[in-house]
């Protein structure tokens, strides 16, 4: 009977230890996610004075679209 009680106590202690470790891991992941969200997105932006790729300087003529017939500025062209 004493061995059975001791086994139950050991299993309960191990379960409590696992719950504690899971909670610690969850808190660490939460802190890491918060830190990641606080980091500025500036790191992905090009440095000031860097050349802009040609595709980003591209402009379209709004009068060459199918909806141009409804635009008053394109009717007289």
C-alpha positions in Angstrom: 0.0 0.0 0.0 2.8 2.4 0.8 4.6 1.6 -2.5 1.4 2.4 -4.4 0.9 5.7 -2.6 4.6 6.6 -3.2 4.1 5.8 -6.9 1.0 8.0 -7.2 2.9 10.8 -5.5 5.8 10.5 -7.9 3.5 10.5 -10.9 1.7 13.6 -9.5 5.1 15.3 -9.0 6.2 14.5 -12.5 2.9 15.7 -14.0 3.3 19.0 -12.0 6.9 19.4 -13.3 5.7 18.8 -16.9 3.0 21.4 -16.5 5.5 23.9 -15.0 7.9 23.3 -17.9 5.1 23.7 -20.5 4.1 27.0 -18.9 7.7 28.2 -18.9 8.0 27.3 -22.6 4.7 29.0 -23.4 5.7 32.2 -21.6 9.1 32.2 -23.4 7.4 31.9 -26.7 5.0 34.7 -25.9 7.9 37.0 -24.8 9.8 36.2 -28.0 6.7 36.9 -30.2 6.2 40.3 -28.4 9.9 41.2 -29.0 9.6 40.2 -32.6 6.5 42.4 -33.1 8.3 45.4 -31.5 11.2 45.3 -33.9 10.8 48.0 -36.6 10.2 47.0 -40.1 12.8 49.4 -41.2 15.3 46.6 -41.6 13.6 45.5 -44.9 13.6 49.0 -46.4 16.4 50.1 -48.7 18.9 52.5 -47.3 18.5 56.2 -48.0 19.9 57.2 -51.4 19.7 53.6 -52.8 18.7 53.3 -56.4 15.1 52.4 -56.9 14.5 49.5 -59.3 13.0 50.5 -62.7 9.7 48.6 -62.0 8.9 50.8 -59.1 9.3 54.0 -61.2 6.7 52.7 -63.7 3.7 54.9 -64.4 0.6 53.9 -66.3 -1.7 56.1 -68.4 -5.2 55.9 -66.9 -6.7 56.8 -70.3 -5.5 53.5 -71.8 -7.6 51.3 -69.5 -11.0 49.9 -70.4 -12.6 52.2 -67.8 -11.2 55.3 -69.4 -14.4 56.0 -71.4 -16.1 56.8 -68.1 -13.4 59.3 -67.0 -14.1 62.9 -68.0 -10.4 63.7 -68.4 -10.0 60.9 -71.0 -13.0 61.6 -73.2 -11.4 64.4 -75.2 -8.3 62.4 -76.2 
